Each structure stands twice: as C-alpha cells, then as structure tokens.
Coordinates of C-alpha atoms and ligand atoms in Angstrom, one line a residue:
Chain O
T1 CA 80.7 117.8 119.7
V2 CA 82.0 119.0 116.4
A3 CA 78.8 120.9 115.7
Q4 CA 79.1 122.9 118.9
G5 CA 82.8 123.6 118.3
I6 CA 82.2 125.0 114.9
N7 CA 79.3 127.1 116.0
N8 CA 81.3 128.7 118.7
V9 CA 84.1 129.5 116.2
L10 CA 81.9 130.8 113.5
D11 CA 79.6 132.7 115.8
K12 CA 82.2 135.4 115.5
F13 CA 81.1 136.0 112.0
K14 CA 77.5 137.0 112.7
G15 CA 75.4 138.9 110.3
R16 CA 74.9 138.9 106.6
G17 CA 77.4 138.4 103.9
T18 CA 78.9 135.4 102.1
L19 CA 80.9 132.6 103.4
N20 CA 84.4 133.2 102.2
E21 CA 87.5 131.1 102.4
E22 CA 88.8 133.2 105.3
N23 CA 85.9 132.9 107.6
I24 CA 85.4 129.3 106.9
Q25 CA 89.0 128.4 107.6
E26 CA 88.8 128.2 111.3
G27 CA 85.6 126.2 111.2
L28 CA 87.1 123.7 108.8
R29 CA 90.2 123.4 110.9
E30 CA 87.9 122.4 113.7
I31 CA 86.2 119.8 111.5
R32 CA 89.5 118.4 110.2
M33 CA 90.7 117.9 113.8
A34 CA 87.4 116.1 114.6
L35 CA 87.7 113.9 111.6
L36 CA 91.3 112.9 112.5
E37 CA 90.3 112.3 116.1
A38 CA 87.6 110.0 114.7
D39 CA 90.3 108.0 112.9
V40 CA 89.5 109.2 109.4
S41 CA 92.5 108.8 107.1
Y42 CA 94.7 111.9 106.9
K43 CA 94.5 112.0 103.1
V44 CA 90.8 111.3 103.0
A45 CA 90.1 114.0 105.6
K46 CA 92.2 116.5 103.5
E47 CA 90.3 115.8 100.3
F48 CA 87.0 116.0 102.1
I49 CA 87.8 119.4 103.6
K50 CA 88.7 120.6 100.1
K51 CA 85.4 119.5 98.8
V52 CA 83.5 121.1 101.6
T53 CA 85.4 124.4 101.1
E54 CA 84.5 124.5 97.5
K55 CA 80.8 123.8 98.4
A56 CA 80.8 126.4 101.1
I57 CA 82.6 129.3 99.5
G58 CA 80.3 131.9 97.9
Q59 CA 77.3 130.6 99.6
E60 CA 75.1 133.3 100.9
V61 CA 75.0 133.5 104.7
I62 CA 71.3 132.5 105.2
K63 CA 69.7 134.9 107.5
N64 CA 68.5 133.5 110.8
I65 CA 70.9 130.6 110.5
R66 CA 74.4 130.9 112.1
P67 CA 77.2 130.4 109.6
G68 CA 78.4 127.6 111.8
Q69 CA 75.2 125.7 111.3
Q70 CA 75.4 126.2 107.6
I71 CA 78.9 124.7 107.5
V72 CA 77.9 121.8 109.7
K73 CA 75.0 121.1 107.3
I74 CA 77.3 121.2 104.3
V75 CA 79.7 118.8 106.1
N76 CA 76.9 116.5 107.2
D77 CA 75.3 116.3 103.8
E78 CA 78.6 115.8 102.1
L79 CA 79.5 112.9 104.4
V80 CA 76.1 111.2 104.0
E81 CA 76.4 111.5 100.2
L82 CA 80.0 110.2 100.3
M83 CA 79.1 107.1 102.2
G84 CA 75.7 106.9 100.5
G85 CA 73.8 104.2 98.9
D86 CA 72.6 102.6 102.1
N87 CA 70.7 99.8 100.5
Q88 CA 73.3 97.9 98.6
P89 CA 72.0 94.3 98.7
I90 CA 73.9 91.1 98.1
N91 CA 74.5 90.2 94.5
Y92 CA 72.5 87.0 94.2
N93 CA 73.2 84.5 91.5
K94 CA 70.2 84.2 89.2
K95 CA 71.0 80.6 88.0
N96 CA 73.2 78.8 90.5
A97 CA 73.9 78.9 94.2
T98 CA 75.1 82.3 95.3
I99 CA 78.7 82.2 96.6
I100 CA 79.7 84.7 99.2
M101 CA 83.4 85.0 100.3
M102 CA 84.3 86.6 103.6
V103 CA 87.9 88.1 103.8
G104 CA 89.8 90.4 106.0
L105 CA 92.6 90.9 108.6
Q106 CA 93.1 88.7 111.6
G107 CA 90.4 89.1 114.3
A108 CA 88.2 91.4 112.3
G109 CA 85.1 89.2 112.9
K110 CA 84.8 87.1 109.8
T111 CA 83.8 83.8 111.4
T112 CA 81.2 85.5 113.6
T113 CA 79.9 87.6 110.7
T114 CA 79.7 84.5 108.4
A115 CA 77.3 83.0 110.9
K116 CA 75.3 86.2 111.3
L117 CA 74.9 86.6 107.6
A118 CA 73.9 82.9 107.2
M119 CA 71.2 83.5 109.9
K120 CA 70.0 86.6 108.2
L121 CA 69.8 85.0 104.7
R122 CA 67.9 82.0 106.1
K123 CA 65.4 84.4 107.7
E124 CA 64.9 85.8 104.2
G125 CA 63.9 82.3 103.0
R126 CA 67.3 81.1 101.6
K127 CA 69.0 77.9 102.3
P128 CA 72.6 78.7 103.3
I129 CA 75.6 76.5 104.0
M130 CA 78.8 77.7 105.7
V131 CA 82.2 76.6 104.6
A132 CA 85.1 76.2 107.1
A133 CA 87.9 77.4 104.8
D134 CA 90.2 78.5 107.7
L135 CA 92.5 75.5 108.2
Q136 CA 95.1 77.5 109.9
R137 CA 93.8 79.1 113.1
P138 CA 93.6 76.8 116.1
A139 CA 90.1 75.5 116.5
A140 CA 88.8 77.7 113.7
V141 CA 86.8 74.9 112.1
E142 CA 85.5 74.0 115.5
Q143 CA 84.4 77.6 116.0
L144 CA 82.3 77.6 112.8
K145 CA 80.9 74.2 113.6
T146 CA 79.8 75.4 117.0
L147 CA 78.1 78.4 115.5
G148 CA 76.5 76.1 112.9
R149 CA 75.1 73.9 115.7
Q150 CA 73.7 77.0 117.5
L151 CA 71.9 78.1 114.3
N152 CA 71.1 74.6 113.0
I153 CA 72.9 75.6 109.7
E154 CA 75.1 73.1 108.1
V155 CA 78.8 73.6 108.0
F156 CA 80.9 72.0 105.2
T157 CA 84.4 70.9 106.3
D158 CA 87.2 69.2 104.5
E159 CA 90.8 68.4 105.5
S160 CA 92.7 69.4 102.4
T161 CA 93.6 73.0 101.5
P162 CA 91.5 76.2 101.6
V163 CA 91.1 76.3 97.8
R164 CA 90.0 72.6 97.7
V165 CA 87.6 73.0 100.6
C166 CA 85.9 75.9 98.7
R167 CA 85.7 74.0 95.4
R168 CA 84.4 70.8 97.1
A169 CA 81.9 72.9 99.1
V170 CA 80.4 74.3 95.9
K171 CA 80.0 70.8 94.5
Y172 CA 78.4 69.6 97.7
A173 CA 76.1 72.6 98.0
N174 CA 74.8 72.2 94.4
E175 CA 74.3 68.5 94.9
N176 CA 72.3 69.1 98.0
N177 CA 70.2 72.1 96.9
F178 CA 71.7 74.8 99.0
D179 CA 71.2 78.2 97.3
T180 CA 73.7 80.2 99.3
I181 CA 77.3 79.3 100.1
L182 CA 79.4 81.3 102.6
F183 CA 83.2 80.9 102.7
D184 CA 84.8 81.7 106.0
T185 CA 88.5 82.3 105.2
A186 CA 91.5 82.7 107.5
G187 CA 92.5 86.2 108.6
R188 CA 95.6 87.4 106.9
L189 CA 97.7 90.5 106.4
H190 CA 97.3 92.4 103.1
I191 CA 101.1 92.3 102.8
D192 CA 101.3 88.5 103.0
D193 CA 101.8 87.8 99.3
E194 CA 101.4 84.0 99.6
L195 CA 98.1 84.2 101.6
M196 CA 96.7 87.0 99.4
K197 CA 97.5 84.7 96.4
E198 CA 95.5 82.0 98.1
L199 CA 92.5 84.3 98.2
E200 CA 93.0 85.1 94.5
K201 CA 93.0 81.4 93.7
I202 CA 89.8 80.8 95.6
K203 CA 88.2 83.6 93.7
K204 CA 89.5 82.3 90.4
K205 CA 88.4 78.7 91.0
T206 CA 84.9 79.4 92.5
S207 CA 83.9 82.8 91.0
P208 CA 82.1 84.2 94.0
D209 CA 79.1 86.4 93.4
E210 CA 80.0 88.5 96.4
I211 CA 83.3 89.2 98.1
L212 CA 82.9 91.0 101.4
F213 CA 85.8 92.7 103.2
V214 CA 85.2 92.4 106.9
C215 CA 86.8 95.2 108.9
D216 CA 87.0 96.1 112.6
S217 CA 85.5 99.5 113.0
M218 CA 88.0 100.5 115.7
V219 CA 90.9 100.4 113.2
G220 CA 92.9 103.6 112.8
Q221 CA 94.9 105.0 109.9
D222 CA 95.9 101.5 108.7
A223 CA 92.4 101.0 107.4
V224 CA 93.2 102.5 104.0
K225 CA 96.3 100.4 103.5
S226 CA 94.6 97.1 104.1
A227 CA 91.3 97.9 102.4
Q228 CA 93.1 99.2 99.4
E229 CA 95.3 96.2 99.0
F230 CA 92.4 93.7 99.5
N231 CA 90.5 95.7 96.9
N232 CA 93.4 95.8 94.4
R233 CA 93.9 92.1 94.7
L234 CA 90.3 90.9 94.9
E235 CA 88.1 93.7 93.7
F236 CA 85.7 93.1 96.6
N237 CA 82.0 94.0 96.3
G238 CA 81.4 95.5 99.7
V239 CA 82.4 96.0 103.3
I240 CA 81.1 94.8 106.6
L241 CA 82.2 97.0 109.5
T242 CA 82.2 95.1 112.8
K243 CA 82.1 96.0 116.5
L244 CA 80.2 99.2 116.0
D245 CA 78.6 98.5 119.4
S246 CA 81.8 99.9 120.7
D247 CA 82.2 103.7 121.3
T248 CA 84.6 104.1 118.4
R249 CA 83.8 107.0 116.2
G250 CA 84.4 104.7 113.2
G251 CA 86.2 107.1 110.8
A252 CA 87.5 104.0 109.0
A253 CA 84.1 103.9 107.3
L254 CA 84.8 107.1 105.5
S255 CA 88.5 106.1 104.8
I256 CA 87.6 102.8 103.3
R257 CA 84.8 104.3 101.2
G258 CA 87.1 107.1 100.2
V259 CA 89.9 105.0 98.9
T260 CA 88.1 102.0 97.5
G261 CA 84.7 103.5 96.4
K262 CA 83.1 100.3 97.6
P263 CA 79.9 100.4 99.7
I264 CA 79.5 99.4 103.3
K265 CA 76.7 96.8 103.2
F266 CA 76.3 95.7 106.8
V267 CA 77.5 96.6 110.3
G268 CA 78.2 94.3 113.2
M269 CA 76.5 95.6 116.3
G270 CA 77.4 92.9 118.8
E271 CA 78.6 89.4 119.5
K272 CA 75.2 87.7 119.2
L273 CA 74.3 86.1 115.9
D274 CA 71.3 88.4 115.3
E275 CA 73.4 91.5 115.7
L276 CA 74.0 92.3 112.0
E277 CA 72.3 95.4 110.6
A278 CA 72.1 97.3 107.3
F279 CA 74.4 100.2 107.0
H280 CA 72.9 103.7 107.4
P281 CA 75.1 106.5 106.1
D282 CA 73.3 109.2 108.1
R283 CA 73.8 107.2 111.4
M284 CA 77.4 106.7 110.5
T285 CA 77.9 110.4 109.7
S286 CA 76.5 111.6 113.1
R287 CA 78.7 109.0 114.8
I288 CA 81.9 110.1 113.0
L289 CA 81.1 113.8 113.7
G290 CA 80.8 112.8 117.4
Chain N
V1 CA 130.2 123.7 107.1
G2 CA 126.6 123.5 105.9
L3 CA 125.0 126.7 104.5
G4 CA 121.9 125.9 106.5
R5 CA 118.3 126.9 105.9
T6 CA 115.2 127.1 108.1
I7 CA 112.7 124.2 108.0
D8 CA 110.5 124.4 105.0
D9 CA 106.7 124.1 105.1
D10 CA 106.6 121.1 102.8
F11 CA 108.8 119.2 105.2
L12 CA 106.6 120.2 108.1
E13 CA 103.5 119.0 106.2
E14 CA 105.3 115.7 105.5
L15 CA 106.1 115.2 109.1
Q16 CA 102.6 115.9 110.2
S17 CA 101.3 113.4 107.6
T18 CA 103.9 110.8 108.8
L19 CA 102.9 111.1 112.5
L20 CA 99.1 111.2 111.9
S21 CA 99.3 108.3 109.5
A22 CA 101.1 106.3 112.3
D23 CA 98.1 106.8 114.6
V24 CA 100.1 109.1 116.9
G25 CA 96.9 111.2 117.2
A26 CA 95.9 114.8 116.2
L27 CA 96.5 116.3 119.6
I28 CA 100.0 114.9 120.2
T29 CA 101.0 115.6 116.6
T30 CA 99.9 119.2 116.8
K31 CA 101.8 119.7 120.1
L32 CA 104.9 118.1 118.7
I33 CA 105.0 120.2 115.5
A34 CA 104.3 123.4 117.6
K35 CA 107.2 122.6 119.9
L36 CA 109.4 121.8 116.9
E37 CA 108.6 125.2 115.3
D38 CA 109.3 127.0 118.6
D39 CA 112.6 125.3 119.3
W40 CA 113.8 125.7 115.7
V41 CA 112.5 129.2 114.9
G42 CA 115.2 131.1 113.0
K43 CA 117.7 128.3 113.5
K44 CA 119.4 126.8 110.5
I45 CA 119.5 123.2 109.7
D46 CA 121.8 121.3 107.3
D47 CA 119.5 118.5 106.5
N48 CA 116.1 117.2 107.4
E49 CA 117.7 114.2 109.3
Q50 CA 118.5 116.7 112.1
I51 CA 114.8 117.3 112.6
I52 CA 113.9 113.7 112.5
N53 CA 116.5 113.0 115.1
Y54 CA 115.2 115.9 117.2
L55 CA 111.7 114.5 117.0
K56 CA 112.9 111.0 117.9
Q57 CA 114.6 112.4 121.0
E58 CA 111.4 114.2 121.9
L59 CA 109.4 111.0 121.7
H60 CA 112.0 109.1 123.5
H61 CA 111.9 111.6 126.3
T62 CA 108.1 111.8 126.5
M63 CA 107.7 108.0 126.6
G64 CA 109.8 108.0 129.8
K65 CA 111.9 105.2 131.2
N66 CA 110.5 101.7 131.0
P67 CA 110.0 100.0 134.3
P68 CA 112.1 97.0 135.2
D69 CA 111.2 93.7 133.4
I70 CA 108.4 91.6 134.9
D71 CA 109.9 89.3 137.5
F72 CA 108.2 86.0 137.2
N73 CA 110.1 84.6 140.2
Q74 CA 108.9 86.9 142.9
K75 CA 105.6 85.2 143.7
K76 CA 104.5 81.6 143.4
P77 CA 102.3 81.2 141.6
H78 CA 102.9 84.4 139.6
V79 CA 99.4 85.2 138.3
I80 CA 98.7 87.0 135.0
L81 CA 95.3 88.0 133.9
V82 CA 94.9 88.7 130.2
V83 CA 92.3 91.1 129.0
G84 CA 91.2 93.2 126.1
V85 CA 88.6 93.9 123.4
N86 CA 87.4 91.3 120.9
G87 CA 89.8 89.8 118.5
S88 CA 92.9 91.7 119.7
G89 CA 95.0 88.6 120.1
K90 CA 94.7 87.6 123.7
T91 CA 94.5 83.8 123.3
T92 CA 97.3 83.7 120.8
T93 CA 99.5 85.9 123.0
I94 CA 99.0 83.6 126.0
G95 CA 100.2 80.7 123.9
K96 CA 103.4 82.7 123.0
L97 CA 104.0 83.9 126.5
A98 CA 103.5 80.5 128.0
N99 CA 106.0 79.1 125.5
S100 CA 108.7 81.5 126.4
L101 CA 108.1 80.8 130.1
V102 CA 108.2 77.0 129.6
K103 CA 111.5 77.4 127.7
D104 CA 112.8 79.3 130.7
G105 CA 112.1 76.3 132.8
K106 CA 108.9 77.5 134.4
K107 CA 105.9 75.3 135.2
V108 CA 103.0 77.0 133.5
L109 CA 99.2 76.5 133.9
L110 CA 96.6 78.2 131.7
G111 CA 93.0 79.0 132.8
A112 CA 90.4 79.0 130.0
S113 CA 88.1 81.7 131.6
D114 CA 86.5 82.6 128.2
T115 CA 83.4 80.4 128.5
F116 CA 81.4 82.5 126.2
R117 CA 82.9 82.5 122.7
A118 CA 82.5 79.5 120.4
A119 CA 85.4 77.1 120.7
A120 CA 87.4 79.5 122.9
A121 CA 88.6 76.8 125.3
E122 CA 89.4 74.5 122.4
Q123 CA 91.5 77.2 120.9
L124 CA 93.5 77.7 124.2
E125 CA 93.8 73.9 124.5
V126 CA 95.6 73.7 121.1
W127 CA 98.1 76.2 122.5
A128 CA 98.6 74.3 125.7
N129 CA 99.3 71.2 123.7
R130 CA 101.8 73.1 121.4
V131 CA 103.6 74.6 124.4
G132 CA 103.5 71.5 126.6
C133 CA 101.8 73.1 129.6
Q134 CA 98.7 72.3 131.7
I135 CA 95.3 73.8 131.2
V136 CA 92.2 74.2 133.4
R137 CA 88.9 74.5 131.5
Q138 CA 85.2 73.8 131.8
N139 CA 82.3 73.6 129.3
E140 CA 80.9 76.5 127.5
G141 CA 78.4 78.4 129.6
A142 CA 80.2 77.9 132.9
A143 CA 80.8 81.1 134.8
P144 CA 84.1 82.7 133.9
A145 CA 84.8 83.4 137.6
T146 CA 84.3 79.7 138.4
V147 CA 87.0 78.7 135.9
A148 CA 89.3 81.4 137.3
Y149 CA 88.8 80.0 140.8
D150 CA 89.4 76.5 139.7
A151 CA 92.6 77.5 137.9
A152 CA 93.8 79.4 140.9
E153 CA 93.1 76.4 143.2
A154 CA 94.9 74.1 140.7
A155 CA 97.9 76.5 140.5
L156 CA 98.3 76.3 144.3
A157 CA 97.8 72.6 144.5
R158 CA 100.1 71.7 141.6
D159 CA 103.1 73.8 142.5
I160 CA 102.7 76.0 139.4
D161 CA 105.2 78.8 138.8
V162 CA 103.1 81.0 136.5
L163 CA 99.3 80.9 136.0
I164 CA 97.9 82.7 133.0
I165 CA 94.2 83.3 132.8
D166 CA 92.5 83.9 129.4
T167 CA 89.3 86.0 129.4
A168 CA 86.7 86.6 126.7
G169 CA 87.1 89.7 124.5
R170 CA 84.8 92.5 125.6
L171 CA 84.1 96.1 124.7
H172 CA 85.0 98.5 127.5
N173 CA 81.7 100.3 127.1
K174 CA 79.7 97.2 128.0
K175 CA 79.1 97.8 131.7
N176 CA 77.8 94.3 132.4
L177 CA 80.9 92.7 130.7
M178 CA 83.3 94.9 132.6
L179 CA 81.5 93.9 135.8
E180 CA 81.9 90.3 134.9
L181 CA 85.7 90.9 134.4
E182 CA 85.9 92.6 137.8
K183 CA 84.3 89.4 139.3
V184 CA 87.1 87.3 137.7
F185 CA 89.7 89.7 139.1
N186 CA 88.2 89.7 142.6
I187 CA 87.8 85.9 142.8
I188 CA 91.5 85.5 141.8
N189 CA 92.4 88.1 144.4
K190 CA 90.4 86.3 147.2
K191 CA 91.9 82.9 146.4
I192 CA 95.5 84.1 146.0
P193 CA 96.3 87.3 148.0
G194 CA 98.1 89.8 145.9
A195 CA 97.0 88.2 142.7
P196 CA 96.7 88.9 139.8
H197 CA 100.3 90.2 140.0
E198 CA 100.1 91.3 136.4
V199 CA 97.1 92.4 134.3
L200 CA 98.1 92.4 130.7
M201 CA 95.9 94.2 128.2
V202 CA 96.3 93.0 124.6
I203 CA 95.8 95.7 122.0
D204 CA 95.8 95.3 118.2
A205 CA 98.4 97.7 116.7
C206 CA 95.9 98.7 114.0
T207 CA 93.6 100.2 116.6
G208 CA 93.0 103.9 116.3
Q209 CA 92.3 106.6 118.9
N210 CA 89.7 104.4 120.6
A211 CA 92.6 102.5 122.1
L212 CA 92.9 105.2 124.7
N213 CA 89.3 104.8 125.8
Q214 CA 89.9 101.1 126.0
V215 CA 92.9 101.4 128.2
K216 CA 91.4 104.1 130.4
T217 CA 88.3 101.9 131.2
F218 CA 90.2 98.6 131.6
K219 CA 92.8 100.4 133.8
K220 CA 90.0 101.8 136.0
D221 CA 88.1 98.6 136.3
V222 CA 90.8 95.9 136.5
K223 CA 94.0 97.8 137.2
V224 CA 95.9 97.0 133.9
T225 CA 99.6 96.9 134.6
G226 CA 101.0 96.4 131.1
I227 CA 100.2 96.3 127.4
V228 CA 100.9 93.8 124.7
A229 CA 100.7 95.3 121.2
T230 CA 99.9 92.6 118.6
K231 CA 100.0 92.4 114.8
L232 CA 103.0 94.7 114.5
D233 CA 104.0 92.5 111.6
G234 CA 101.4 94.3 109.6
T235 CA 101.7 97.9 108.2
A236 CA 100.2 99.6 111.3
K237 CA 102.8 101.5 113.4
G238 CA 100.9 101.5 116.7
G239 CA 101.2 105.2 117.3
V240 CA 98.5 105.0 120.0
L241 CA 101.1 103.3 122.2
L242 CA 102.8 106.6 122.6
A243 CA 99.8 108.2 124.4
I244 CA 99.1 105.0 126.3
Q245 CA 102.5 104.9 127.9
R246 CA 103.0 108.6 128.2
D247 CA 99.5 109.9 129.2
L248 CA 98.0 106.8 130.8
G249 CA 101.2 105.6 132.3
V250 CA 100.8 102.0 131.3
P251 CA 104.1 100.4 130.1
I252 CA 104.2 98.5 126.8
R253 CA 105.6 95.2 127.8
Y254 CA 105.5 92.9 124.8
I255 CA 104.7 92.9 121.1
G256 CA 103.2 90.2 118.8
T257 CA 104.8 90.0 115.4
G258 CA 103.0 87.1 113.8
E259 CA 100.7 84.1 114.3
G260 CA 103.5 81.7 115.2
I261 CA 104.5 80.6 118.7
E262 CA 107.9 82.4 118.4
D263 CA 106.5 85.7 117.1
F264 CA 106.8 87.4 120.5
D265 CA 109.2 90.0 121.8
K266 CA 109.8 92.4 124.6
F267 CA 108.8 96.0 123.6
D268 CA 111.7 98.1 122.5
K269 CA 111.2 101.8 122.6
N270 CA 113.9 102.6 120.0
T271 CA 112.6 100.1 117.4
F272 CA 109.1 101.5 117.9
I273 CA 110.1 105.1 117.6
D274 CA 112.3 104.5 114.5
A275 CA 109.4 102.6 112.9
L276 CA 107.1 105.6 113.3
F277 CA 109.3 107.5 110.9
S278 CA 110.1 104.7 108.4
Ligands
LIG301 N1 81.3 93.4 120.3 C1 81.4 92.8 119.1 N2 82.2 91.7 118.9 C2 82.3 91.1 117.7 C3 81.5 91.6 116.6 N3 81.8 90.8 115.5 C4 82.7 89.9 116.0 N4 83.0 90.1 117.3 C5 83.9 89.4 118.2 O1 85.2 89.6 117.7 C6 86.1 88.5 118.0 C7 86.7 88.0 116.8 O2 85.7 87.4 116.0 P1 86.0 86.3 114.9 O3 84.7 86.0 114.2 O4 86.7 85.1 115.6 O5 87.0 87.0 114.0 P2 87.8 86.5 112.7 O6 87.9 87.6 111.7 O7 87.1 85.2 112.2 O8 89.2 86.1 113.2 P3 90.4 85.3 112.5 O9 89.7 84.1 111.9 O10 91.3 84.9 113.5 O11 90.9 86.2 111.5 C8 85.1 87.5 118.7 O12 85.3 87.7 120.1 C9 83.8 87.9 118.3 O13 82.8 87.5 119.2 C10 80.7 92.7 116.8 O14 80.0 93.2 115.8 N5 80.6 93.3 118.0
LIG302 N1 99.6 88.7 112.1 C1 99.3 88.6 113.4 N2 98.2 88.0 113.8 C2 98.0 87.8 115.1 C3 98.9 88.3 116.1 N3 98.4 87.9 117.3 C4 97.2 87.3 117.1 N4 97.0 87.2 115.8 C5 95.8 86.6 115.1 O1 94.7 87.4 115.4 C6 93.5 86.6 115.4 C7 92.8 86.7 116.8 O2 93.6 86.2 117.8 P1 93.0 85.6 119.1 O3 94.1 85.1 120.0 O4 91.9 84.6 118.9 O5 92.4 86.9 119.7 P2 91.5 87.1 121.0 O6 91.8 88.4 121.6 O7 91.8 86.0 122.0 O8 90.0 87.0 120.5 P3 88.7 86.9 121.3 O9 88.9 85.9 122.4 O10 87.7 86.5 120.3 O11 88.4 88.3 121.9 C8 94.0 85.2 115.2 O12 93.8 84.9 113.8 C9 95.5 85.2 115.5 O13 96.3 84.3 114.8 C10 100.1 88.9 115.7 O14 101.0 89.4 116.5 N5 100.3 89.0 114.3
LIG303 MG1 87.8 83.4 111.8
LIG304 MG1 90.5 84.6 122.9

C-alpha cells in the first residue's frame, strides 16, 4: 500500500527534527506515483502534492511517530477534506415536484441509477415517477419500463423528442400528484455539441432542481475532460460514481471533485436496484490510497 | 545545419504530462522518459519533433507486430464470444461486427446470452433487425449457458458462417459472475469442438489503469484472444491499450468510433500512437 511504501522511504529519516522539503520529497514522489496509478488526474495530483508539501514542511517531527506516518496522516486528512461534505442531500423543491435530471457519458449507469434513486426516494416516503427521455439507444425505453415494473414505479413515455418528453412528463406528474420526477437521458459525449445543446434545452425548459452527473468510477484521465465540460454546460449539482463494487482505485473521484468543485452525492455499489449508497470521503480516500 | 541543443526540462515535463494524460500509465511513462534521457544524454537535437518521432518509434516497437487478421472462413461456424465489464459497448459492438460480416456475404447468427440485464435481449434484437441477421434468445431469467447452447445448436443446424454470442457485462472481481461466464465458454466448447474460436473483450477507451486488471482476469478465466476498444470518438486516447497489447500480449483487433452501425474499424497501430501525442 501507499502507506507502507512511504513509511519505508521515510524511515531513513528517524529521529527528531522538522520535516523539510528535502526529506519529504521522496515520500511525496511515492504518493504521487500512487495517485497516478489510482487514475487521479495528472494536474489534480500535482496540485494536491503541492498542498501537502506546504502543510508538511516545517512541521515538527512528532516523537514516537515515524515521519512517514505523519506524512500519510497529512495526505489522508487532506484527501478527506478535499472530497468532503459527505452528506450532501438532494435539493428538494419546496413548492412543486422535485425534478432530477440524470446525465453522463454512454454506458456510465444512468438508467440503472435512475431506478436505484427512484427506489431510494420512495423508501423515504416520496412518490417518484421515472421519465424515459432516451429515445436514441436501442430498447432504452424498454429497459427503463422493465426496471419500473420490477419496482412498481411508474415510467412516463412519449414518442416525440427528449425535450418534449421531459416537458410533458412534468405536466403529467403534476396532474397526478407525483412529488419527484427523474429524467433518464441518453448517454452522450461532452464534445457532441448538438447533444449537449439538447441537455441545455431540457434544463432551460424544465428547470431541474437537481442535475446529477453519472460517472463510471473506472474511468481514467479523461474524467476531468468530460466532467468539466458537462459542468461548464449544465452547472450540475452533484456526481454519482458508479461501479464502485469493482476493484478500481477510483481516482476519478478526486479528479472530478478537484476540477468541478461539485460534491459526490451517491455511489453505485452493484447492479441490483438497492445498491446505491451515500458517499463517504474517508472510505473513498483509503480506497484511492490503496 | 541546426545548432542543436539538449532536451530541455520543460519539454520533458510536457511529454510526461501528455503520456500520463493519455492513460499510458505511470510505470510505462517513467520507463519511457528514463530511456529517452539515457539515449539522448549529451546529444543535440534540432527540434522537439525529433524526440516525438523517437518516442513514437519506441512505442511502435514495444507494441510489437500485430498478428494476422481474424480469418472468419477457417471454421464453420466461426464462433465469437463477446465479454467485458458493464457498459463497455459489447452489444453495440456485436451489431457493428455482424453488419460488416453480413456485408461480406456471411450468414450470421447472434446469441442473446445476457439474460440478466433489463431489456438486454430486446436491445440485441434491434441490432439483428438493423443488420438483417438471425438471433437466438430466451426470456429474462433463463440461464446464460442454456441460451449459448441453443445458439450453438442453431448455428450448426442452420448452416451459419459466424455465430456471435453476447454476454452480460460483469466485473472481473465478482467470482460467481466469472464462473458463470466460464460455464458459457465451456458449454460452447462442448457443443462445438474448438469453439469459441475468438473471445473478444470489449473495453471502453476511457478506462483507466483498472483495464489491466480486467484483461488479466478475463484472459485467465475465459482465454481472451482479442480486444475491441470502444468510444474512441470521445477525447480519451486509450493509452491502457499499450500495456494490454505489450505486457498482456492480447492484440487490439477493432475500435468503436461512435454509436452508429458503421462506426467500426480495424485497429491501426500508427493512428493510435499518433493520437497519443496529438
Ligand atoms: N457492477 C455494477 N454495474 C453497474 C452499476 N451501475 C450500473 N451498472 C451496469 O452498467 C451497465 C450500464 O448501465 P446503464 O444503466 O445501461 O448505463 P447508461 O448510462 O444508462 O447507458 P447509456 O444509456 O447507453 O448511456 C449495466 O450493465 C448496468 O447493470 C454499479 O454500480 N455496479
Ligand atoms: N460514442 C460511442 N458510444 C458507444 C460506442 N460503443 C458503444 N457505445 C454506447 O455505449 C453505451 C453502452 O453500449 P452497450 O452496447 O449497451 O454496452 P454493453 O457492454 O453491452 O453494456 P452491458 O451489457 O450493460 O454491460 C450505449 O449507449 C452505446 O450506444 C462507441 O464506439 N462510441
Ligand atoms: Mg441509459
Ligand atoms: Mg450488453
């Protein structure tokens, strides 16, 4: 693990004294390597190491604690703080039905997560309706309808355009006393201008209370590009990181948080519809540090 | 005659950033830069392009020669098992591959062995209709191995040239799911000796270093023979493919460049390496 690696390196600097830039350098090199291997963005890792260096330099070497342990603690605390705020709830609408819009790249897990979130909100006493706004992927509507049947949660469908489906869904939901509306949108590339404009139009016409960027936790360095562009275009409220039941280190979590400043609200921990959990920065940190 | 200068540190930093940001990986990048420094120590260069070309040659060399193209004529039916983690693009890739084979005059049959995910068979059916090929499927909840068996049996009975079997996405660290996949592999092998002749693993080009764990496990459990890298129409460079082909010895066969039926190409090493530096 990173902790062991650093301790081995810094054990060479036993004894009293202060942590200075020189004796920290090797340890930080180890940490930077670990972050990169964990898929943390190159730029975000660089900035992070700078912050840790500043925090570490000049600190008294605490007696009975190896310098390595001290560095690891600084790194750990800094990561937890960076990804912090582990209880960022959904922004509910105080007057009308709450509108939640799920967006992201192809295959990230939006449709599955829409159903998971609907199930969770119903457990909390809400009355959700899911909206099949992906009219492009083969059998996408069928996929959401199947999940709706499994959960006994209604799915709104319409044959027009994604923008119209969403608008009509809001009208239907309000007429039928649903208090939560979840839009499942088609996966798309952040560089597909036409499709990104479509999302902007849905946002403009329906004013969602919550836009959630659904992202595959196994993604590498590209995470920053897609997250940044989706955020620039839509100003999303939060992130849902999926497939964390894999053995990926999940450095994308730090990258996305680092470049967008937006919180990770939930994590997908499996394919079953009850496998959606709250995000815990301390758990994510120990995972990234491996 | 250029006056020449040694490589400057800013340029080395830039190269490191380029390679890391392309998902080439920290270990490979460190080794490459170290070799670069060794080979060019004290030597003068006229412009940075020389260094880029040197690196491209290095990568070319380390990726090795590509094996000969898949020969879909050598066995009948030629059986392809398609595997990979969730959402990588397997079902879509099958549609594209089937299309190119049908256009080549082959009689293609698809097996909808993903009996778990909502509307998985329906999704493959849409592709079969678009391509104009046959499909074998059952209802959700049937055992994947049963559908694979039925598809193999149908391929033999219906004089099929190429049988492509779609499987459910699964994480390589889920032991029970990998065992399920081995069952599918084994039942195909029992029904058609020598099959599957090709096990194509589909990988999302955005995947980070975890891709190596994925390939290692799938290769061990179901003998992956080739890789399809999808979503290369995005901004991801797919740098992990370097280690996959070089260190794990699995050749990259095809790439997916979009969601349309024609967005499918043979992997080209030159295009790939050039793109890493663009
Ligand atoms: N293991 C695991 N699989 C997941 C998780 N979330 C989603 N999946 C799977 O990932 C695959 C893709 O999920 P979808 O919900 O279809 O993804 P999507 O973003 O809607 O895909 P597009 O609509 O095509 O963009 C499916 O096989 C899901 O079962 C998760 O947290 N863990
Ligand atoms: N842009 C782009 N999207 C792709 C490509 N290949 C597949 N997709 C999209 O990725 C999403 C997932 O594709 P699927 O074919 O359902 O993936 P899968 O591996 O079969 O998913 P599971 O069966 O759920 O594991 C769909 O929205 C596809 O249209 C590609 O090359 N480029
Ligand atoms: Mg979807
Ligand atoms: Mg599929």
